[in-house]
Coordinates of N, CA and C in Angstrom, one line a residue:
X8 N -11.6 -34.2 2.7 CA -13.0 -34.2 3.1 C -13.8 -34.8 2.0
X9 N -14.8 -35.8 2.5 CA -15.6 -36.0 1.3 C -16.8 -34.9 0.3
X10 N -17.1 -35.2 -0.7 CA -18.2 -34.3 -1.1 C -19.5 -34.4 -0.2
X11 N -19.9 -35.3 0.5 CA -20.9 -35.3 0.9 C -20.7 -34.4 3.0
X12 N -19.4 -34.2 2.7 CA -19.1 -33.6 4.5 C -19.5 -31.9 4.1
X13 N -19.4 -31.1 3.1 CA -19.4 -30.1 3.0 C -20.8 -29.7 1.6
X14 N -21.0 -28.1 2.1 CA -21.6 -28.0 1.1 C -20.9 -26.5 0.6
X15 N -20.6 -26.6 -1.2 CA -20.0 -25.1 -1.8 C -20.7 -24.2 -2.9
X16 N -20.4 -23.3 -2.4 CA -21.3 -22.4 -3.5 C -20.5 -20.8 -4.2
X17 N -20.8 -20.4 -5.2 CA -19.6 -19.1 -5.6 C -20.9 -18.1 -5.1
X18 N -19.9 -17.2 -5.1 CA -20.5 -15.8 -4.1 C -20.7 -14.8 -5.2
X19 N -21.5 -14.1 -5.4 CA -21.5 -13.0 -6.3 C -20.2 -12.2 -6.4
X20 N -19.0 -12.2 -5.3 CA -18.0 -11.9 -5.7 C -17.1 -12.5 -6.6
X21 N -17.6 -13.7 -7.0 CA -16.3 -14.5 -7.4 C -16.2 -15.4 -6.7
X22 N -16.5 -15.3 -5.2 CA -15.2 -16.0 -4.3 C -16.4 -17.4 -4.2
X23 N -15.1 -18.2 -3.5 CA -16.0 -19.7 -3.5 C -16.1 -20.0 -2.0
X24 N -17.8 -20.2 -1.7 CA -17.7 -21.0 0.0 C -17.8 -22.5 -0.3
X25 N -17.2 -22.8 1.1 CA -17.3 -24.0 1.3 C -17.9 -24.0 3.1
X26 N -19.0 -24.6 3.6 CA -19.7 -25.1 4.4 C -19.8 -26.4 5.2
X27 N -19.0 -26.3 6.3 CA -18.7 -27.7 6.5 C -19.8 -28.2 7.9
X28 N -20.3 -28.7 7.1 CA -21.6 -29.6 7.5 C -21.5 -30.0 9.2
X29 N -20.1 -30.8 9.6 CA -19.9 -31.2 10.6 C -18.5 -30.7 11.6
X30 N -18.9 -29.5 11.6 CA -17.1 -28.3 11.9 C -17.0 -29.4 13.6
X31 N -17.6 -30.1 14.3 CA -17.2 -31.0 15.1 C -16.2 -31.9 15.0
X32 N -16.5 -32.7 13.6 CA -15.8 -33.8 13.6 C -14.6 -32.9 13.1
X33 N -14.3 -32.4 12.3 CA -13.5 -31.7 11.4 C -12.4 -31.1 12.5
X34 N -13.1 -31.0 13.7 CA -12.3 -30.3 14.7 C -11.6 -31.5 15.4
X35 N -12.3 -32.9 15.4 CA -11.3 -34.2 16.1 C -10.2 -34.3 15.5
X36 N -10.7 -34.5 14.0 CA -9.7 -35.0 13.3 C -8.4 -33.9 13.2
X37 N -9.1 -32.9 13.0 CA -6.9 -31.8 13.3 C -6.3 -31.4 15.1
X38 N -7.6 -32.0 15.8 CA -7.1 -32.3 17.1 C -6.9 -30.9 17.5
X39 N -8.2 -30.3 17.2 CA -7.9 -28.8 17.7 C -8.8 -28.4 18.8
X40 N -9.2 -28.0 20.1 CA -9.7 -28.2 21.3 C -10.9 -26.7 20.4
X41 N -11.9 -27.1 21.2 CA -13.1 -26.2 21.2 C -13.3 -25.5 22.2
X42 N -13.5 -24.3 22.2 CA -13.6 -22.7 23.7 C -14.9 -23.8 24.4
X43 N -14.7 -23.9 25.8 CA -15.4 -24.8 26.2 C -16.9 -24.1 26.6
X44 N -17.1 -22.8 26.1 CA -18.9 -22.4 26.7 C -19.2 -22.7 25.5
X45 N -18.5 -22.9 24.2 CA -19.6 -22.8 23.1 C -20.7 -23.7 22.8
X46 N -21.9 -23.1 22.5 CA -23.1 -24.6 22.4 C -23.2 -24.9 21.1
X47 N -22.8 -24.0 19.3 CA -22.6 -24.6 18.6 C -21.6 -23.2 17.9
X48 N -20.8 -24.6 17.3 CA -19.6 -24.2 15.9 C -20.2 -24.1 14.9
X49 N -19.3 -22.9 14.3 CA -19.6 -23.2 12.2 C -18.0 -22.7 11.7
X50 N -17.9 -23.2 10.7 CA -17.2 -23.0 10.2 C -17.3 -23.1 8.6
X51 N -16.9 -21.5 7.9 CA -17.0 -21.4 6.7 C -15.8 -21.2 5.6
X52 N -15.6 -21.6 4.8 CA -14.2 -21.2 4.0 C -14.7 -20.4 2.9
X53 N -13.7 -19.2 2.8 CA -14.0 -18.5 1.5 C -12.6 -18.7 1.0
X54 N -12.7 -18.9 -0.8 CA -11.5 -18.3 -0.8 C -11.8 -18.2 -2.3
X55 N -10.6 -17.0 -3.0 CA -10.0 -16.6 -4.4 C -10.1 -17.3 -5.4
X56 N -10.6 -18.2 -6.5 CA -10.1 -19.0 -7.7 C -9.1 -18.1 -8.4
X57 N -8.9 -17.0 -8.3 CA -8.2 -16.1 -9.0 C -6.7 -16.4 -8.5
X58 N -6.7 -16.4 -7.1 CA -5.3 -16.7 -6.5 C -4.2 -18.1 -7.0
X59 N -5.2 -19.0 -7.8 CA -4.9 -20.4 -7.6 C -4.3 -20.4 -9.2
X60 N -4.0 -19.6 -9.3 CA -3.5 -19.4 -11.0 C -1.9 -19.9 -11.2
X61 N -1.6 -21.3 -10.6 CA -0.2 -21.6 -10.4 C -0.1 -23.2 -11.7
X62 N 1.3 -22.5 -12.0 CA 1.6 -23.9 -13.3 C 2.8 -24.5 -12.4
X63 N 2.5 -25.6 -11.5 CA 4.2 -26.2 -11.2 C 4.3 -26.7 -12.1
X64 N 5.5 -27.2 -12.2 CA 6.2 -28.4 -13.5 C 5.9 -29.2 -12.6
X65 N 6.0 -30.4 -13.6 CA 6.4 -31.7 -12.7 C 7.8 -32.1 -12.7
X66 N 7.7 -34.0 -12.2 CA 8.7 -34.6 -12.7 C 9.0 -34.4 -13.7
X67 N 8.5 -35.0 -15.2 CA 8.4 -35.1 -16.5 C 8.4 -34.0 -16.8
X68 N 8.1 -32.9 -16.6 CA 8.1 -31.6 -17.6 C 9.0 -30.7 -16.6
X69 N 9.8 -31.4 -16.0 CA 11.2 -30.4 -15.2 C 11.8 -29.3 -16.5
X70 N 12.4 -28.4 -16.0 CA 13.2 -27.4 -17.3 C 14.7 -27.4 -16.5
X71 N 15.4 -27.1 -16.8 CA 16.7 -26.7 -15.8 C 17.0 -25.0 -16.2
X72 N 17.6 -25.1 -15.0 CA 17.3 -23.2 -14.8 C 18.8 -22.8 -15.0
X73 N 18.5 -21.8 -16.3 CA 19.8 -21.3 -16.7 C 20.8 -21.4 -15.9
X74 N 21.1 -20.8 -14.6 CA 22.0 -20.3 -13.5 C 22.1 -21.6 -12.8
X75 N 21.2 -22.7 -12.9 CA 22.0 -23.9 -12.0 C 22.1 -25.2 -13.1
X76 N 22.7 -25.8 -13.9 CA 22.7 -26.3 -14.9 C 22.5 -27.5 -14.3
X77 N 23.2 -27.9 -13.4 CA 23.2 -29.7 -12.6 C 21.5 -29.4 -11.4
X78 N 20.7 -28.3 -11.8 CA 19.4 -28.6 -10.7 C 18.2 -29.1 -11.7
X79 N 17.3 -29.8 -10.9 CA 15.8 -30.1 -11.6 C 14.9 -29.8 -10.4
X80 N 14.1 -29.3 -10.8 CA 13.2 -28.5 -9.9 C 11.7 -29.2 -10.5
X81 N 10.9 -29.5 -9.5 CA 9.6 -30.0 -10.0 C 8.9 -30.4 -8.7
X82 N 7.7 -29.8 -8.3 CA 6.8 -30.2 -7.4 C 6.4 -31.6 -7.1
X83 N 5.9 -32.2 -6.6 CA 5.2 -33.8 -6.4 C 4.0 -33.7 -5.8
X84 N 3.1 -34.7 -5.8 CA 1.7 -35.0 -5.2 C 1.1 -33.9 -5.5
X85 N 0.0 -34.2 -4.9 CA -1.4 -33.3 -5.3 C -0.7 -31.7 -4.6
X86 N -1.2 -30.5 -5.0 CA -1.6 -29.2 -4.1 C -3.1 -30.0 -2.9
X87 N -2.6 -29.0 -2.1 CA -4.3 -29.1 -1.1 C -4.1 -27.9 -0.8
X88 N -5.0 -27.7 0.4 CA -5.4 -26.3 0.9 C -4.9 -26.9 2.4
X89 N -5.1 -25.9 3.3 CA -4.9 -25.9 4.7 C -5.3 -24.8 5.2
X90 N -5.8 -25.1 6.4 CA -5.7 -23.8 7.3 C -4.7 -23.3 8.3
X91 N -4.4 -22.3 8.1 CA -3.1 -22.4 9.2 C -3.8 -21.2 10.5
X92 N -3.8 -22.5 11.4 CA -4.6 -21.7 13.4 C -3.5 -20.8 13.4
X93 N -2.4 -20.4 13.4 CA -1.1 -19.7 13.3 C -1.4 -18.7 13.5
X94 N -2.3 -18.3 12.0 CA -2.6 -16.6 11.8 C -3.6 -16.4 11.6
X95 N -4.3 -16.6 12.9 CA -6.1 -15.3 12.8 C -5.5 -13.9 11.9
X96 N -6.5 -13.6 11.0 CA -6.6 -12.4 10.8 C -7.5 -11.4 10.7
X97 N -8.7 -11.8 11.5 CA -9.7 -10.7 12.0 C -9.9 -11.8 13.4
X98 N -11.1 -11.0 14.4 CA -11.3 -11.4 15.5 C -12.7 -10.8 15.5
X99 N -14.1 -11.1 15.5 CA -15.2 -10.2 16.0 C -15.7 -10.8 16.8
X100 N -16.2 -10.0 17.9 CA -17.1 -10.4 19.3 C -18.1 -9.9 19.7
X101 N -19.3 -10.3 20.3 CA -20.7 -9.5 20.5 C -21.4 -10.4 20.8
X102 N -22.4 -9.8 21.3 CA -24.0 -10.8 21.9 C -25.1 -9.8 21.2
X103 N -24.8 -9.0 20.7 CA -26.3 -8.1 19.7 C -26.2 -8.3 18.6
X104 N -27.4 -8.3 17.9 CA -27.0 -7.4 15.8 C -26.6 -8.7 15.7
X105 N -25.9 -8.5 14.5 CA -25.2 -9.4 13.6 C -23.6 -8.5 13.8
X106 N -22.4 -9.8 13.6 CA -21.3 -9.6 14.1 C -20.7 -9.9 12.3
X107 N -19.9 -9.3 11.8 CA -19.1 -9.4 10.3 C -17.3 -9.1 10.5
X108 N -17.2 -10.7 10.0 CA -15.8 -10.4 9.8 C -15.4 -10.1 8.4
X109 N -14.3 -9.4 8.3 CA -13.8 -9.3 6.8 C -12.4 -9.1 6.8
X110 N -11.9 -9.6 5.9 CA -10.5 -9.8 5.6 C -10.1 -9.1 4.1
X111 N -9.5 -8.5 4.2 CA -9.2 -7.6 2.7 C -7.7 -7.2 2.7
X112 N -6.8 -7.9 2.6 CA -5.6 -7.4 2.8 C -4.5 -8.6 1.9
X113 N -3.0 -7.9 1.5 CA -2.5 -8.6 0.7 C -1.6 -9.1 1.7
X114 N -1.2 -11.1 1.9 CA -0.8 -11.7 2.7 C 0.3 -12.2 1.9
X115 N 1.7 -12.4 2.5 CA 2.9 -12.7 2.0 C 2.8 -14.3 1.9
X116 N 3.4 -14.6 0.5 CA 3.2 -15.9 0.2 C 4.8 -16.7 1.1
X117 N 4.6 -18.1 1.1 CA 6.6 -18.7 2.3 C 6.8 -19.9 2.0
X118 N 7.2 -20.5 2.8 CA 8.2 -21.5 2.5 C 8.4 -22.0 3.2
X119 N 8.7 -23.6 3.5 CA 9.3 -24.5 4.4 C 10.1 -25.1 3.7
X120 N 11.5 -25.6 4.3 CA 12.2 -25.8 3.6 C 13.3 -27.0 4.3
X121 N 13.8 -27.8 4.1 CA 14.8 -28.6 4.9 C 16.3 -27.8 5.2
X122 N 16.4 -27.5 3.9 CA 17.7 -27.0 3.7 C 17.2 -25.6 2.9
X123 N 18.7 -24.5 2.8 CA 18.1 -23.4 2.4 C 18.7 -23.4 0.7
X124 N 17.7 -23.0 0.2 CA 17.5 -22.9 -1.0 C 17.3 -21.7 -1.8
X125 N 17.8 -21.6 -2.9 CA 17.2 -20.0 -3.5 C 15.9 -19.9 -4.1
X126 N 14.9 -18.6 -3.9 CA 13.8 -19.0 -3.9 C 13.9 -18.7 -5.6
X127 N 14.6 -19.0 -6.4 CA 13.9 -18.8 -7.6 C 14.0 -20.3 -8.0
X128 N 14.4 -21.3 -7.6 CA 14.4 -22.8 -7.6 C 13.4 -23.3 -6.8
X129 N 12.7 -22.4 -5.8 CA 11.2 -23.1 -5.2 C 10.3 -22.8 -6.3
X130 N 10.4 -20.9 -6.6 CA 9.6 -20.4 -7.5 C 9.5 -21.4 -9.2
X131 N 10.1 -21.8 -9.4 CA 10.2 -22.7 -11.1 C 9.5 -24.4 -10.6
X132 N 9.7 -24.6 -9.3 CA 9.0 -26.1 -9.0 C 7.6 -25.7 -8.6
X133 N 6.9 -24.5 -8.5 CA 5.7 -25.0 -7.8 C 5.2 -23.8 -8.4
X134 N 5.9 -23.2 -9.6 CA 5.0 -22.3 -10.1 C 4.6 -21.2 -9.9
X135 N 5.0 -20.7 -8.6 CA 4.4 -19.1 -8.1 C 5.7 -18.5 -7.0
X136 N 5.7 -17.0 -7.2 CA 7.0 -16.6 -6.8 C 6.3 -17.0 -4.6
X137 N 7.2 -17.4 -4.6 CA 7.0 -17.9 -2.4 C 7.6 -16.3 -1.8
X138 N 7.8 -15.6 -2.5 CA 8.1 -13.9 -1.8 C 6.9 -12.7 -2.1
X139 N 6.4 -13.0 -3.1 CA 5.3 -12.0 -3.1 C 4.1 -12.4 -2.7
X140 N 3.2 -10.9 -2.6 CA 2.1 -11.4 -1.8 C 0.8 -11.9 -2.8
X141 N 0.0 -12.2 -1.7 CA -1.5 -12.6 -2.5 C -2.4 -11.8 -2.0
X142 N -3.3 -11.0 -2.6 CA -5.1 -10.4 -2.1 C -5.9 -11.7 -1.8
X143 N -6.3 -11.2 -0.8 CA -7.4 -12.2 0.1 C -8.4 -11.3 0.6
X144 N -9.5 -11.3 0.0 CA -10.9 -10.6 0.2 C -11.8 -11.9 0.6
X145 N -12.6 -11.4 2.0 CA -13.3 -12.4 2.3 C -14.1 -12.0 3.7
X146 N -15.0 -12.4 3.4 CA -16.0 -11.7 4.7 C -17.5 -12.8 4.8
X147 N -17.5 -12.7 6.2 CA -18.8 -13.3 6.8 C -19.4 -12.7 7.6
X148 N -20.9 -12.8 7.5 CA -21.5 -12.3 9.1 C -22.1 -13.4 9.4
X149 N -22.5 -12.8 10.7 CA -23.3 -13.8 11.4 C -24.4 -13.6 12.6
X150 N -25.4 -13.9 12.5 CA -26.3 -13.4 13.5 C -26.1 -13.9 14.5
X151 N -25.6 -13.3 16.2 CA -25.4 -13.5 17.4 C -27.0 -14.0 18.3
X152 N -27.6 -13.5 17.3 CA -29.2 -14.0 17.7 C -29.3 -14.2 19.7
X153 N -28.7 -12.9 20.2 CA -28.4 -12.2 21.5 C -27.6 -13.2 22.7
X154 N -26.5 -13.8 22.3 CA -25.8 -14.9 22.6 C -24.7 -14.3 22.2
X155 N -23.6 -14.8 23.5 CA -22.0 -14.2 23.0 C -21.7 -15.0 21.7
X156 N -21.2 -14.0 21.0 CA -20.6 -15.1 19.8 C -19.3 -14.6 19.5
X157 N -18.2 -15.7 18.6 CA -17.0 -14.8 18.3 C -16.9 -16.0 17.3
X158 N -16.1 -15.2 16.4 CA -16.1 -15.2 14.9 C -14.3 -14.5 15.0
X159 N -13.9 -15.8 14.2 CA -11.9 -15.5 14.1 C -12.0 -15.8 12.8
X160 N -11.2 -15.2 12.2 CA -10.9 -15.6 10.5 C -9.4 -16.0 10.3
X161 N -9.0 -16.9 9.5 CA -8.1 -17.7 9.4 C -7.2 -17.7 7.9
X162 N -6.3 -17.8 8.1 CA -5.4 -17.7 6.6 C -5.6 -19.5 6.0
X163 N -6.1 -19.1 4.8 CA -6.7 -20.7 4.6 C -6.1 -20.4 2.9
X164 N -4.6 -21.4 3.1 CA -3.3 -21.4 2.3 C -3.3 -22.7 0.9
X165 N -3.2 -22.3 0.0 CA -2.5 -23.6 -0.9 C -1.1 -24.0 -0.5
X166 N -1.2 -24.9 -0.8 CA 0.0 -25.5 -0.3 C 0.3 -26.5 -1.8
X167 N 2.0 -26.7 -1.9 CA 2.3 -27.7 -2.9 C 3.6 -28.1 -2.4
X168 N 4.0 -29.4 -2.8 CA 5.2 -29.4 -1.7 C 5.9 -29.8 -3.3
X169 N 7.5 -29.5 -2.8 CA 8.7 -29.5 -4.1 C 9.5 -30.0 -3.5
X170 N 10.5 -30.8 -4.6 CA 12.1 -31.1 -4.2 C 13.1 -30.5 -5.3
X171 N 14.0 -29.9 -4.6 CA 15.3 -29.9 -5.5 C 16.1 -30.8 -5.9
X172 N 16.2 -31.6 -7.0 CA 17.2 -32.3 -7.3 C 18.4 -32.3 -7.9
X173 N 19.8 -32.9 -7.6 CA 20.7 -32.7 -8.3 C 20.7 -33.9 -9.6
X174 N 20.6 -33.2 -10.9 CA 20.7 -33.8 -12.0 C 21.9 -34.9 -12.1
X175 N 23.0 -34.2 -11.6 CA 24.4 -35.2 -12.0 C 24.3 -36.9 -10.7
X176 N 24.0 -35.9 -9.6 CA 24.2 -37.2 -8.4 C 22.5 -38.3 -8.0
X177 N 21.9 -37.6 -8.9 CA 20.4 -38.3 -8.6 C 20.0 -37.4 -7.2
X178 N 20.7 -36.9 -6.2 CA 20.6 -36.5 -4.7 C 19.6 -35.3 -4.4
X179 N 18.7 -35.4 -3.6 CA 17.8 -34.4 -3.2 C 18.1 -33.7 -2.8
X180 N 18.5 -32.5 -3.0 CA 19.0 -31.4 -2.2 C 18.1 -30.6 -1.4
X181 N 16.9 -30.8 -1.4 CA 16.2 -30.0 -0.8 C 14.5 -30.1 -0.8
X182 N 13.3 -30.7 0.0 CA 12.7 -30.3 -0.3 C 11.6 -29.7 0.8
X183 N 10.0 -29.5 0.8 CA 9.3 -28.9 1.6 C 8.0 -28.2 0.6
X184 N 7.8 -27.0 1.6 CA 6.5 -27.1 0.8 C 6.3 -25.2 0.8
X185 N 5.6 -24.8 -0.2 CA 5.3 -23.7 -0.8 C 4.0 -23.6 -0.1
X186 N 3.5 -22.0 0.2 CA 2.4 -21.6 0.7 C 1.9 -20.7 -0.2
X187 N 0.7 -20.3 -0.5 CA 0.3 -19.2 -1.3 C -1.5 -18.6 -0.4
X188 N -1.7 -18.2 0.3 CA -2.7 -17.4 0.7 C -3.7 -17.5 -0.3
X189 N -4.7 -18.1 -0.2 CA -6.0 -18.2 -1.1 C -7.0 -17.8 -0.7
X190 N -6.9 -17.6 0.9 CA -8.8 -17.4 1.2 C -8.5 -17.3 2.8
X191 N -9.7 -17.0 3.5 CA -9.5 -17.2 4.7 C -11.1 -18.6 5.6
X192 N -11.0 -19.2 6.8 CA -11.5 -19.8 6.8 C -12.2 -19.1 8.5
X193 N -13.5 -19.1 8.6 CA -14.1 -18.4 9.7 C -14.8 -19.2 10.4
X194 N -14.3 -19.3 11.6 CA -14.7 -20.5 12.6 C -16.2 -19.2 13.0
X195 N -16.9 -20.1 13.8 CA -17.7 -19.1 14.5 C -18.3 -19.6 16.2
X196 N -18.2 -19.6 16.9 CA -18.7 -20.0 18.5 C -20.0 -18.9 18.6
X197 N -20.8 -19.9 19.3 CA -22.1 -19.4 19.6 C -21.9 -19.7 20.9

């Protein structure tokens, strides 16, 4: 997304929003259908800077890992974020007051993978263990301004993708992508 599609701001918690200006287009482009009464969307992302505390190696600064002597382990391309529709993790609904979602719960960090791999050779390429969890604190309200509204919160993931390689054959043994829970992202239907 460009800087100019969104607008971000840090929260007196810590945490960082992000405000997306046009949650329409945003919705063509991942090809995700809109609840058909709604007359307008929003959508807001919060998420942790504290979560994002990950060192992958790279290429160039691969280590080899005591226990596999012929492996090199090292992430590639950028980290991004994603949202994964998968796993709502709150739901609020109402037509009075103001309606507040909040999310406060520690979410297990995973893994995609081609082939199966041990995770202490994902864990050394991308920097962060893919079996423990992450805290995700994150809350919105929103005024229903006496209109059905619903408000879903969303697991809104770093992602980094890694390969295993074998040192002796040049051969890729394995690669895919690391998840770590950072934040969640709160659609809202008016």
């Amino acid at each position: 997304m460009a800087a100019n599609e969104y607008d971000m701001k840090t929260l007196n918690n810590g945490n960082v929003e992000i405000k997306i200006k046009d949650p329409i287009k945003v919705f063509k482009t991942q090809k995700m259908s809109i609840t058909k009464d709604a007359r307008d969307v929003a959508v807001i992302i919060q998420m942790n800077p504290v979560q994002l505390n990950t060192t992958p190696l790279t290429k160039n600064g691969s280590t080899i890992s005591p226990n596999s002597v012929f492996q090199d382990y090292y992430a590639y391309g950028s980290p991004f974020y994603a949202t994964d529709y998968n796993k709502p993790l709150v739901t609020a609904i109402g037509s009075t007051g103001t309606l507040s979602a909040t999310v406060s719960n520690t979410y297990n960090n995973s893994y995609s993978c081609n082939i199966t791999v041990g995770v202490a050779k994902i864990k050394a390429a991308v920097g962060f263990s893919v079996t423990d969890g992450s805290i995700v604190s994150a809350s919105t309200s929103v005024p229903t301004n006496g209109v059905y509204t619903k408000v879903v919160g969303y697991e809104y993931d770093y992602v980094q993708a890694f390969e295993v390689v074998n040192w002796v054959t040049g051969h890729t043994d394995a690669v895919g992508y690391a998840f770590k829970p950072a934040g969640a992202t709160f659609i809202t239907y008016h």
